[in-house]
Coordinates of C-alpha atoms in Angstrom, one line a residue:
X1 CA 12.6 -62.1 11.3
X2 CA 16.1 -63.6 11.1
X3 CA 17.1 -60.8 8.6
X4 CA 15.7 -58.1 10.8
X5 CA 17.5 -59.5 13.9
X6 CA 20.7 -59.6 11.9
X7 CA 20.3 -55.9 10.9
X8 CA 19.6 -54.9 14.4
X9 CA 22.7 -56.7 15.7
X10 CA 24.8 -55.1 13.0
X11 CA 23.5 -51.6 13.9
X12 CA 24.2 -52.2 17.6
X13 CA 27.7 -53.3 16.9
X14 CA 28.4 -50.5 14.3
X15 CA 30.7 -47.6 15.2
X16 CA 27.9 -45.0 14.8
X17 CA 25.7 -46.8 17.4
X18 CA 28.7 -47.0 19.8
X19 CA 29.3 -43.3 19.3
X20 CA 25.6 -42.6 19.8
X21 CA 25.5 -44.5 23.2
X22 CA 28.8 -42.9 24.2
X23 CA 27.4 -39.4 23.7
X24 CA 24.4 -40.1 25.8
X25 CA 26.6 -41.4 28.6
X26 CA 28.8 -38.3 28.5
X27 CA 25.9 -35.9 28.8
X28 CA 24.1 -38.0 31.4
X29 CA 27.2 -37.7 33.5
X30 CA 27.4 -33.9 32.8
X31 CA 23.9 -33.4 34.1
X32 CA 24.9 -34.5 37.6
X33 CA 27.5 -31.7 37.9
X34 CA 26.4 -28.7 40.0
X35 CA 28.6 -26.2 38.1
X36 CA 27.4 -23.6 35.7
X37 CA 27.1 -24.8 32.0
X38 CA 30.0 -22.4 31.0
X39 CA 32.4 -24.6 33.0
X40 CA 31.8 -28.0 31.3
X41 CA 29.4 -27.7 28.4
X42 CA 32.0 -27.3 25.6
X43 CA 34.2 -29.9 27.2
X44 CA 31.3 -32.4 27.2
X45 CA 30.6 -31.8 23.5
X46 CA 34.3 -32.4 22.6
X47 CA 34.4 -35.6 24.7
X48 CA 31.1 -36.9 23.3
X49 CA 31.6 -36.1 19.6
X50 CA 35.4 -35.6 19.2
X51 CA 34.8 -33.0 16.5
X52 CA 37.1 -32.1 13.7
X53 CA 37.2 -28.5 14.9
X54 CA 37.7 -27.8 18.6
X55 CA 34.8 -25.3 19.0
X56 CA 32.4 -25.7 16.1
X57 CA 30.6 -28.8 14.9
X58 CA 30.1 -29.6 11.2
X59 CA 26.8 -30.8 9.7
X60 CA 27.1 -34.5 10.4
X61 CA 28.4 -34.0 13.9
X62 CA 25.5 -31.7 14.7
X63 CA 23.1 -34.3 13.4
X64 CA 24.7 -37.0 15.6
X65 CA 24.6 -34.9 18.7
X66 CA 21.0 -33.9 18.1
X67 CA 19.9 -37.5 17.8
X68 CA 21.7 -38.5 20.9
X69 CA 20.2 -35.6 22.9
X70 CA 16.7 -36.3 21.7
X71 CA 17.1 -39.9 22.7
X72 CA 18.4 -38.8 26.1
X73 CA 15.5 -36.4 26.6
X74 CA 13.0 -39.2 25.8
X75 CA 14.6 -41.4 28.5
X76 CA 14.5 -38.7 31.1
X77 CA 10.8 -38.0 30.4
X78 CA 10.0 -41.7 30.6
X79 CA 11.9 -41.9 34.0
X80 CA 10.0 -38.9 35.3
X81 CA 6.6 -40.5 34.3
X82 CA 7.6 -43.7 36.0
X83 CA 8.6 -41.9 39.2
X84 CA 5.2 -40.1 39.3
X85 CA 6.8 -36.6 39.3
X86 CA 6.3 -33.8 36.9
X87 CA 8.8 -33.7 34.2
X88 CA 10.1 -30.3 35.2
X89 CA 10.5 -31.5 38.8
X90 CA 12.3 -34.7 38.1
X91 CA 15.6 -34.8 39.8
X92 CA 14.9 -32.1 42.4
X93 CA 16.1 -32.8 45.9
X94 CA 13.4 -32.3 48.5
X95 CA 15.9 -32.0 51.4
X96 CA 18.1 -29.3 49.9
X97 CA 15.2 -27.4 48.3
X98 CA 17.3 -26.5 45.3
X99 CA 16.1 -26.8 41.8
X100 CA 18.2 -29.6 40.1
X101 CA 15.8 -30.8 37.5
X102 CA 17.6 -32.9 35.0
X103 CA 15.6 -31.9 32.0
X104 CA 15.9 -28.2 32.9
X105 CA 19.7 -28.8 33.3
X106 CA 19.9 -30.4 29.9
X107 CA 18.0 -27.5 28.3
X108 CA 20.3 -24.9 29.9
X109 CA 23.4 -26.7 28.6
X110 CA 22.0 -26.8 25.1
X111 CA 20.9 -23.2 25.3
X112 CA 24.4 -22.1 26.3
X113 CA 26.0 -24.1 23.5
X114 CA 23.6 -22.7 20.9
X115 CA 24.0 -19.1 22.1
X116 CA 27.8 -19.3 21.8
X117 CA 27.6 -20.9 18.4
X118 CA 29.3 -24.2 19.3
X119 CA 26.4 -26.2 18.0
X120 CA 23.6 -25.6 15.5
X121 CA 21.2 -22.8 16.7
X122 CA 18.0 -24.7 16.1
X123 CA 18.9 -27.7 18.3
X124 CA 17.4 -26.3 21.5
X125 CA 14.1 -25.4 19.7
X126 CA 13.9 -29.0 18.5
X127 CA 14.3 -30.3 22.0
X128 CA 11.6 -28.0 23.3
X129 CA 9.2 -29.2 20.6
X130 CA 9.9 -32.9 21.5
X131 CA 9.4 -32.1 25.2
X132 CA 6.0 -30.5 24.6
X133 CA 4.9 -33.4 22.4
X134 CA 5.8 -35.9 25.1
X135 CA 4.1 -33.9 28.0
X136 CA 0.6 -33.7 29.3
X137 CA -1.3 -30.4 29.4
X138 CA -0.3 -29.9 33.1
X139 CA 3.4 -30.5 32.4
X140 CA 3.2 -28.3 29.2
X141 CA 2.3 -25.4 31.5
X142 CA 5.6 -25.9 33.4
X143 CA 7.5 -26.4 30.1
X144 CA 6.0 -23.2 28.7
X145 CA 7.0 -21.4 31.9
X146 CA 10.6 -22.3 31.2
X147 CA 10.2 -21.0 27.6
X148 CA 8.8 -17.7 28.9
X149 CA 11.8 -17.3 31.3
X150 CA 14.3 -17.8 28.5
X151 CA 12.4 -15.6 26.0
X152 CA 15.2 -12.9 25.8
X153 CA 17.9 -15.5 25.0
X154 CA 15.7 -17.4 22.6
X155 CA 14.8 -14.2 20.8
X156 CA 18.5 -13.3 20.0
X157 CA 19.2 -12.9 16.3
X158 CA 21.6 -15.8 16.1
X159 CA 19.0 -18.2 17.6
X160 CA 15.8 -16.6 16.3
X161 CA 16.6 -17.1 12.6
X162 CA 17.3 -20.8 13.1
X163 CA 14.4 -21.7 15.3
X164 CA 11.5 -19.3 14.7
X165 CA 9.6 -21.8 12.5
X166 CA 10.0 -24.6 15.0
X167 CA 8.8 -22.4 17.9
X168 CA 5.8 -21.2 15.8
X169 CA 5.0 -24.9 15.1
X170 CA 5.3 -25.8 18.8
X171 CA 3.0 -23.0 20.0
X172 CA 0.4 -23.8 17.3
X173 CA 0.4 -27.5 18.2
X174 CA -0.1 -26.5 21.9
X175 CA -3.1 -24.2 20.9
X176 CA -4.7 -27.1 19.0
X177 CA -4.5 -29.3 22.0
X178 CA -5.9 -26.8 24.5
X179 CA -9.6 -26.2 25.2
X180 CA -10.8 -22.8 24.3
X181 CA -13.2 -22.7 27.3
X182 CA -11.2 -24.5 30.0
X183 CA -7.7 -23.3 29.1
X184 CA -8.3 -19.7 28.3
X185 CA -5.5 -18.3 30.4
X186 CA -2.9 -20.8 29.0
X187 CA -4.0 -19.9 25.4
X188 CA -3.6 -16.2 26.3
X189 CA -0.1 -16.9 27.6
X190 CA 0.9 -18.6 24.4
X191 CA -0.5 -15.8 22.2
X192 CA 1.1 -13.1 24.3
X193 CA 4.5 -15.0 24.0
X194 CA 4.2 -15.2 20.2
X195 CA 3.3 -11.5 20.1
X196 CA 6.5 -10.6 22.0
X197 CA 8.8 -13.2 20.5
X198 CA 8.0 -12.5 16.8
X199 CA 8.4 -9.0 15.3
X200 CA 5.4 -6.9 14.7
X201 CA 5.6 -7.3 10.9
X202 CA 5.8 -11.1 11.0
X203 CA 3.6 -12.1 8.1
X204 CA 2.6 -15.5 9.6
X205 CA 0.4 -13.7 12.2
X206 CA -1.1 -10.9 10.1
X207 CA -4.0 -12.7 8.3
X208 CA -3.0 -11.0 5.0
X209 CA -6.0 -12.4 3.1
X210 CA -8.5 -11.2 5.7
X211 CA -10.0 -14.7 6.4
X212 CA -12.8 -14.7 9.0
X213 CA -13.3 -17.2 11.8
X214 CA -16.4 -18.9 10.4
X215 CA -16.1 -21.7 12.9
X216 CA -17.4 -19.4 15.6
X217 CA -21.0 -20.3 15.1
X218 CA -23.7 -19.1 17.4
X219 CA -26.4 -21.7 17.8
X220 CA -29.9 -20.6 18.9
X221 CA -33.4 -22.1 19.0
X222 CA -35.3 -22.4 15.7
X223 CA -38.7 -23.4 17.2
X224 CA -40.7 -21.6 19.8
X225 CA -41.0 -23.0 23.3
X226 CA -43.5 -22.3 26.0
X227 CA -42.8 -20.0 28.9
X228 CA -40.8 -17.3 27.1
X229 CA -41.4 -13.6 28.1
X230 CA -40.6 -12.0 24.8
X231 CA -41.7 -12.3 21.2
X232 CA -40.0 -15.4 19.6
X233 CA -39.7 -13.6 16.3
X234 CA -37.6 -10.9 17.9
X235 CA -35.5 -13.6 19.6
X236 CA -34.7 -15.1 16.2
X237 CA -34.2 -11.7 14.6
X238 CA -31.6 -10.7 17.3
X239 CA -29.5 -13.8 17.2
X240 CA -29.6 -14.1 13.4
X241 CA -27.4 -11.0 13.3
X242 CA -24.5 -13.2 14.5
X243 CA -24.6 -15.0 11.2
X244 CA -23.8 -11.8 9.4
X245 CA -21.2 -10.6 11.9
X246 CA -19.4 -14.0 11.5
X247 CA -18.7 -13.4 7.8
X248 CA -19.3 -9.7 6.7
X249 CA -17.9 -10.2 3.3
X250 CA -20.6 -12.7 2.4
X251 CA -23.3 -10.3 3.4
X252 CA -22.0 -7.3 1.4
X253 CA -21.6 -9.3 -1.8
X254 CA -25.1 -10.8 -1.7
X255 CA -27.8 -8.1 -2.1
X256 CA -30.5 -10.5 -0.7
X257 CA -28.5 -11.1 2.5
X258 CA -27.8 -7.4 2.9
X259 CA -31.5 -6.6 2.7
X260 CA -32.3 -9.3 5.3
X261 CA -29.5 -7.9 7.6
X262 CA -30.7 -4.3 7.2
X263 CA -34.3 -5.2 8.0
X264 CA -33.3 -7.3 11.1
X265 CA -31.0 -4.6 12.4
X266 CA -33.8 -2.0 12.0
X267 CA -36.1 -4.2 14.2
X268 CA -33.4 -4.6 16.9
X269 CA -32.5 -0.9 17.0
X270 CA -36.2 0.0 17.2
X271 CA -36.7 -2.3 20.1
X272 CA -33.7 -0.9 22.0
X273 CA -35.0 2.6 21.4
X274 CA -38.5 1.7 22.6
X275 CA -37.1 0.2 25.8
X276 CA -34.4 2.5 27.0
X277 CA -32.4 1.6 30.2
X278 CA -32.5 3.7 33.3
X279 CA -29.7 4.6 35.6
X280 CA -30.9 2.1 38.0
X281 CA -30.5 -0.7 35.5
X282 CA -26.9 0.4 34.9
X283 CA -26.1 0.3 38.7
X284 CA -27.9 -3.0 39.1
X285 CA -25.7 -4.7 36.5
X286 CA -22.6 -3.3 38.3
X287 CA -20.6 -2.7 35.2
X288 CA -17.7 -0.9 36.9
X289 CA -16.8 -4.1 38.8
X290 CA -17.1 -6.2 35.7
X291 CA -14.6 -4.0 33.9
X292 CA -12.0 -4.8 36.5
X293 CA -12.5 -8.5 36.1
X294 CA -10.9 -10.5 33.2
X295 CA -13.2 -13.0 31.6
X296 CA -14.4 -14.0 28.2
X297 CA -18.1 -13.6 27.5
X298 CA -20.1 -16.0 25.4
X299 CA -23.7 -15.2 26.1
X300 CA -26.3 -17.9 26.4
X301 CA -28.8 -18.1 23.6
X302 CA -31.7 -19.6 25.5
X303 CA -35.1 -17.9 24.6
X304 CA -36.0 -18.0 28.3
X305 CA -33.2 -15.6 29.1
X306 CA -34.1 -13.1 26.4
X307 CA -36.0 -10.9 28.8
X308 CA -33.1 -10.6 31.3
X309 CA -30.6 -10.0 28.5
X310 CA -32.6 -7.1 27.1
X311 CA -32.3 -5.4 30.6
X312 CA -28.5 -6.0 30.7
X313 CA -26.6 -2.9 29.7
X314 CA -23.5 -5.0 28.9
X315 CA -25.4 -7.3 26.6
X316 CA -26.7 -4.3 24.6
X317 CA -23.3 -2.8 24.4
X318 CA -21.8 -6.0 23.0
X319 CA -24.5 -6.1 20.2
X320 CA -24.1 -2.5 19.3
X321 CA -20.3 -2.6 19.3
X322 CA -20.5 -5.5 16.9
X323 CA -22.6 -3.3 14.6
X324 CA -20.0 -0.6 14.7
X325 CA -17.2 -3.1 13.9
X326 CA -19.3 -4.5 11.0
X327 CA -19.9 -1.0 9.6
X328 CA -16.2 -0.1 10.0
X329 CA -15.3 -3.1 7.9
X330 CA -17.6 -2.0 5.2
X331 CA -16.1 1.4 5.1
X332 CA -12.5 0.2 5.4
X333 CA -10.2 2.4 3.3
X334 CA -8.4 1.1 0.2
X335 CA -11.2 -1.0 -1.2
X336 CA -12.0 -0.9 -4.9
X337 CA -15.4 0.1 -6.3
X338 CA -16.3 -3.6 -6.7
X339 CA -15.4 -4.5 -3.2
X340 CA -16.9 -1.5 -1.5
X341 CA -20.6 -0.9 -0.8
X342 CA -23.0 0.6 -3.3
X343 CA -24.4 4.1 -2.9
X344 CA -27.7 2.9 -1.5
X345 CA -25.8 0.7 1.0
X346 CA -23.7 3.7 2.1
X347 CA -26.8 5.7 2.9
X348 CA -28.3 2.8 4.9
X349 CA -25.0 2.3 6.8
X350 CA -24.8 6.0 7.6
X351 CA -28.3 6.1 9.1
X352 CA -27.9 2.9 11.0
X353 CA -24.5 4.0 12.4
X354 CA -26.0 7.2 13.7
X355 CA -28.8 5.3 15.5
X356 CA -26.2 2.8 17.0
X357 CA -24.1 5.6 18.4
X358 CA -27.1 7.4 19.9
X359 CA -28.1 4.2 21.6
X360 CA -24.6 3.6 23.0
X361 CA -24.5 7.1 24.3
X362 CA -27.8 6.6 26.1
X363 CA -26.8 3.3 27.9
X364 CA -25.8 4.0 31.5
X365 CA -23.4 4.3 33.1
X366 CA -20.9 6.6 31.3
X367 CA -22.4 6.1 27.9
X368 CA -20.8 9.1 26.3
X369 CA -17.3 8.1 27.6
X370 CA -17.8 4.6 26.4
X371 CA -18.8 5.7 22.9
X372 CA -15.7 8.0 22.7
X373 CA -13.4 5.1 23.6
X374 CA -14.9 2.9 20.9
X375 CA -14.6 5.6 18.3
X376 CA -11.0 6.1 19.2
X377 CA -10.2 2.4 18.9
X378 CA -11.9 2.1 15.5
X379 CA -10.1 5.2 14.3
X380 CA -6.7 3.6 15.2
X381 CA -7.8 0.4 13.5
X382 CA -7.7 2.2 10.2
X383 CA -4.0 2.7 10.5
X384 CA -3.6 -1.1 10.7
X385 CA -5.9 -1.6 7.7
X386 CA -3.8 0.7 5.6
X387 CA -0.6 -0.9 6.8
X388 CA -1.9 -4.4 5.7
X389 CA -3.1 -3.0 2.4
X390 CA 0.4 -1.6 1.7
X391 CA 2.0 -5.1 2.1
X392 CA 2.9 -4.9 5.8
X393 CA 6.3 -3.1 5.5
X394 CA 8.6 -3.7 8.4
X395 CA 8.6 -1.3 11.3
X396 CA 12.1 -2.2 12.4
X397 CA 14.9 -0.3 10.7
X398 CA 18.6 -0.9 11.0
X399 CA 20.6 1.9 12.8
X400 CA 22.8 3.9 10.6
X401 CA 26.5 3.2 11.3
X402 CA 28.9 6.0 10.5
X403 CA 32.4 5.1 9.2
X404 CA 35.3 6.1 11.3
X405 CA 36.8 8.3 8.6
X406 CA 33.5 10.2 8.1
X407 CA 32.6 10.6 11.8
X408 CA 34.0 14.1 12.1
X409 CA 33.6 15.1 8.5
X410 CA 31.1 17.8 7.7
X411 CA 28.2 16.6 5.6
X412 CA 28.4 17.9 2.1
X413 CA 25.4 19.7 0.8
X414 CA 24.0 18.5 -2.5
X415 CA 25.4 20.2 -5.6
X416 CA 22.1 20.6 -7.3
X417 CA 18.8 21.2 -5.5
X418 CA 16.4 20.0 -8.1
X419 CA 13.2 20.0 -6.1
X420 CA 12.5 16.3 -5.7
X421 CA 14.1 12.9 -5.4
X422 CA 13.5 11.8 -9.0
X423 CA 15.3 14.7 -10.6
X424 CA 18.2 14.5 -8.2
X425 CA 18.5 10.8 -9.1
X426 CA 18.6 11.6 -12.8
X427 CA 21.4 14.1 -12.2
X428 CA 23.3 11.5 -10.2
X429 CA 23.0 9.0 -13.0
X430 CA 24.3 11.5 -15.5
X431 CA 27.4 12.1 -13.2
X432 CA 28.0 8.4 -12.8
X433 CA 27.6 7.8 -16.6
X434 CA 29.1 10.6 -18.7
X435 CA 28.0 9.0 -21.9
X436 CA 24.3 9.3 -20.9
X437 CA 24.0 12.7 -22.5
X438 CA 25.6 11.7 -25.8
X439 CA 23.9 8.3 -26.2
X440 CA 22.3 7.9 -29.6
X441 CA 19.3 6.1 -28.0
X442 CA 18.7 8.9 -25.5
X443 CA 15.3 10.7 -25.8
X444 CA 16.1 14.1 -27.3
X445 CA 14.3 17.0 -29.1
X446 CA 14.0 16.1 -32.8
X447 CA 15.0 18.5 -35.6
X448 CA 12.4 20.4 -37.5
X449 CA 13.0 18.4 -40.7
X450 CA 12.6 15.1 -38.9
X451 CA 9.5 16.2 -37.0
X452 CA 7.6 17.5 -40.0
X453 CA 8.2 14.4 -42.2
X454 CA 4.7 12.8 -41.4
X455 CA 2.9 16.0 -42.3
X456 CA 4.9 16.3 -45.5
X457 CA 3.9 12.8 -46.5
X458 CA 0.3 13.7 -45.9
X459 CA 0.6 16.7 -48.2
X460 CA 1.9 14.6 -51.1
X461 CA -1.1 13.9 -53.3
X462 CA 0.5 10.8 -54.8
X463 CA 0.4 9.2 -51.4
X464 CA -3.4 9.2 -51.4
X465 CA -3.9 9.9 -47.7
X466 CA -7.4 11.0 -46.9
X467 CA -7.9 14.5 -45.4
X468 CA -9.3 13.3 -42.1
X469 CA -6.2 11.2 -41.3
X470 CA -3.7 14.1 -41.9
X471 CA -1.5 15.1 -39.0
X472 CA -2.6 18.7 -39.2
X473 CA -5.8 17.6 -37.5
X474 CA -3.9 16.6 -34.4
X475 CA -3.7 19.7 -32.3
X476 CA -1.0 18.4 -29.9
X477 CA 1.2 17.4 -32.9
X478 CA 0.8 20.9 -34.4
X479 CA 1.4 22.6 -31.1
X480 CA 4.7 20.7 -30.5
X481 CA 5.8 21.3 -34.0
X482 CA 5.3 25.1 -33.8
X483 CA 7.4 25.2 -30.5
X484 CA 10.2 23.3 -32.2
X485 CA 10.0 25.6 -35.3
X486 CA 10.1 28.7 -33.2
X487 CA 13.3 27.5 -31.5
X488 CA 15.1 26.2 -34.6
X489 CA 13.7 28.1 -37.6
X490 CA 12.1 31.5 -36.9
X491 CA 11.8 32.4 -40.6
X492 CA 9.9 29.2 -41.3
X493 CA 7.7 29.9 -38.2
X494 CA 6.6 33.2 -39.8
X495 CA 5.1 31.4 -42.8
X496 CA 2.4 30.1 -40.4
X497 CA 0.6 33.5 -40.6
X498 CA 0.3 33.3 -44.4
X499 CA -0.2 29.6 -45.2
X500 CA -1.2 27.9 -41.9
X501 CA 0.4 24.8 -40.4
X502 CA 1.2 23.4 -43.9
X503 CA 3.3 26.4 -44.8
X504 CA 5.7 25.7 -41.9
X505 CA 6.9 22.4 -43.4
X506 CA 10.5 22.8 -44.8
X507 CA 10.4 23.1 -48.6
X508 CA 13.0 20.3 -49.1
X509 CA 10.5 17.8 -47.7
X510 CA 7.7 18.7 -50.2
X511 CA 7.2 17.4 -53.8
X512 CA 7.9 20.0 -56.5
X513 CA 4.2 20.8 -57.3
X514 CA 3.4 21.3 -53.6
X515 CA 6.6 23.3 -53.0
X516 CA 5.7 25.8 -55.8
X517 CA 2.3 26.4 -54.3
X518 CA 3.7 27.3 -50.9
X519 CA 6.9 29.1 -52.1
X520 CA 4.9 31.6 -54.3
X521 CA 4.1 34.9 -52.6
X522 CA 0.5 36.0 -52.3
X523 CA -0.6 38.4 -55.1
X524 CA -1.1 42.1 -54.4
X525 CA -4.7 41.9 -55.3
X526 CA -5.2 39.4 -52.5
X527 CA -3.3 41.6 -50.1
X528 CA -4.9 44.9 -51.0
X529 CA -8.5 44.3 -49.9
X530 CA -7.3 43.3 -46.5
X531 CA -5.0 46.3 -46.2
X532 CA -7.6 48.7 -47.4
X533 CA -10.1 47.3 -44.9
X534 CA -7.5 47.7 -42.2
X535 CA -6.7 51.3 -43.2
X536 CA -10.2 52.4 -44.3
X537 CA -11.2 53.7 -41.0
X538 CA -8.2 56.0 -40.8
X539 CA -8.5 57.4 -44.4
X540 CA -12.1 58.5 -44.3
X541 CA -11.8 61.2 -41.6
X542 CA -9.3 63.1 -43.8
X543 CA -11.8 63.8 -46.6
X544 CA -13.9 66.5 -44.9
X545 CA -10.7 68.4 -44.0
X546 CA -9.6 68.5 -47.7
X547 CA -13.1 69.7 -48.9
X548 CA -13.2 72.4 -46.2
X549 CA -9.8 73.7 -47.1
X550 CA -10.5 74.1 -50.9
X551 CA -12.7 77.3 -50.7
X552 CA -10.3 79.1 -48.3
X553 CA -7.4 78.3 -50.6
X554 CA -9.1 79.6 -53.8
X555 CA -10.7 82.6 -52.1
X556 CA -13.6 82.8 -54.6
X557 CA -17.1 81.4 -55.0
X558 CA -17.5 81.2 -58.9
X559 CA -18.5 78.0 -60.5
X560 CA -15.2 77.9 -62.6
X561 CA -13.2 78.1 -59.6
X562 CA -15.2 75.4 -58.0
X563 CA -14.6 73.2 -61.0
X564 CA -10.9 73.8 -60.8
X565 CA -11.1 73.2 -57.1
X566 CA -12.6 69.8 -57.9
X567 CA -9.4 68.8 -59.5
X568 CA -7.3 69.3 -56.4
X569 CA -9.9 67.4 -54.5
X570 CA -9.5 64.5 -56.9
X571 CA -5.8 65.0 -56.7
X572 CA -6.0 64.8 -52.9
X573 CA -8.1 61.8 -53.2
X574 CA -5.6 60.3 -55.6
X575 CA -2.9 61.2 -53.1
X576 CA -5.0 59.5 -50.4
X577 CA -5.2 56.4 -52.7
X578 CA -1.5 56.7 -53.2
X579 CA -1.0 56.9 -49.5
X580 CA -3.2 54.0 -48.9
X581 CA -1.3 52.0 -51.5
X582 CA 2.1 53.0 -50.1
X583 CA 1.2 52.4 -46.5
X584 CA 0.8 48.6 -46.8
X585 CA 4.2 48.4 -48.3
X586 CA 5.6 50.4 -45.4
X587 CA 3.8 48.2 -42.8
X588 CA 4.6 44.9 -44.4
X589 CA 8.1 44.4 -43.2
X590 CA 8.9 40.9 -44.6
X591 CA 8.7 42.1 -48.3
X592 CA 12.0 43.2 -49.9
X593 CA 12.9 46.8 -50.9
X594 CA 12.6 45.9 -54.6
X595 CA 8.9 45.0 -54.2
X596 CA 8.3 48.3 -52.4
X597 CA 9.8 50.3 -55.3
X598 CA 7.7 48.5 -57.9
X599 CA 4.6 49.2 -55.9
X600 CA 5.4 52.9 -55.6
X601 CA 6.1 53.2 -59.3
X602 CA 3.0 51.4 -60.3
X603 CA 0.9 53.7 -58.0
X604 CA 2.4 56.9 -59.3
X605 CA 1.8 55.8 -62.9
X606 CA -1.9 55.1 -62.2
X607 CA -2.3 58.6 -60.5
X608 CA -0.8 60.4 -63.5
X609 CA -3.1 58.6 -66.0
X610 CA -6.1 59.5 -63.9
X611 CA -5.2 63.3 -63.9
X612 CA -4.7 63.2 -67.7
X613 CA -8.2 61.7 -68.3
X614 CA -9.7 64.4 -66.1

């Protein structure tokens, strides 16, 4: 105790404690001034802290000032509680009727200093958090009214970035303290403030993971009681649907729960269809007046009220709209096959959804208009679902600022219109990097020799590569190679007709034995049958003409003349053979002139020998 007393006395006599007390006294004096904060706020800071810089505080000076102001705020709240007044009315003069609340005055001063950048921007948010923590629920409503009045100033960029987390923590702490049934309006005010204060794409309020509020449990009777006007089994069936609506993901992933939900929903829909509501029931419930009122419905689950609730058009609409929301979640876009429903579930959902819509359209009054409104809302909800699935990109975009030199300049059209952004970007990179086109690592079209090396290795028998693993079995590889060959070596491409894909391989890549096989020309014997078959159809029609011309030429009908006439017929046939033998040489362009001469000489020699024998 003596050591503790000594430390306290030393702290009280220290220069920091004296500066701390001095700062409180300066600001307490400043609160009594009736001038605007602009007239004395900066002067009070300079007098209380004596900063190194005249207009901006450094880190340690900000911390000292914040501690002093938080202590001063605590003393003001304590004085307000002792006086029996509300903390936001403490210091007001009843005679003058003017608002001179000391705490409001202190907050205004700090808000001005933070806005102008004289002190750290999050200081005013810290004071507001302390004030709500020290206040009762009644006083918190007045404090929050002050926050709502200064929303535009607090939302400025220079202040929002510093204090948004503190403000979010303050509002969440208030929501935890409030009652969801007794303080519904105040909770709504806080939520509306957060929706306006934070940007639309703020991730802290988006429920990215899609967590359901499983704490919203609907309790109903499990055992039957006397005096109920409806079937107790139907009562349990109806209220058991809320267990599935509370956590739809658990129902869809468990086939047993889905079957239970489908059967219970079928019973409820059948009951609604068997007991339709009349126009008198709709007028009796007076829904038009209820729509104008603002209230939060939590229906009672007593079994004795089941008969009245079934006649209530609003009650039926709530149950059926819950079904549509449940179905809309199951059909939400962007889900994978594992997350989405099965084919059988899709069919059940489709049939149940049609029945629900028909029932909503039948419920008076204005059932058709009500259904159209619900469908429109659910359709718009899909846009938000896609937005969350895409990672919640920001809606706000910074305005484009033109430079002064380019303000009046005409916008230059792109040099190359390549059709899409990717190709234009590739062209831009090539302009910025001239070496991109000459880089050795750049992807380029290979040479024919380089491309056919794998196939040449397959053709080498010494390599021992099995036939089924040869590259010639790969159609894409062969197709690409023929395109390269047609561009770079047209003569080699022509060998494809005689030898196939292996004949296209450059000879320098092949072993000597394989090279000799593909460099030797096909023999005439192998060529002739093909050529004779090709020309056979054109040679046969000429024979009847030669036979018919022979008698007219000789002019006689003797047998000797006919025998002599047979010789010219043979000669003509020989000439036909000679023509057939010469025609392939004339057609086959790739062969050299020397080969054609040899073929003609050989054909003439054979024709002469055949005449001598005859």
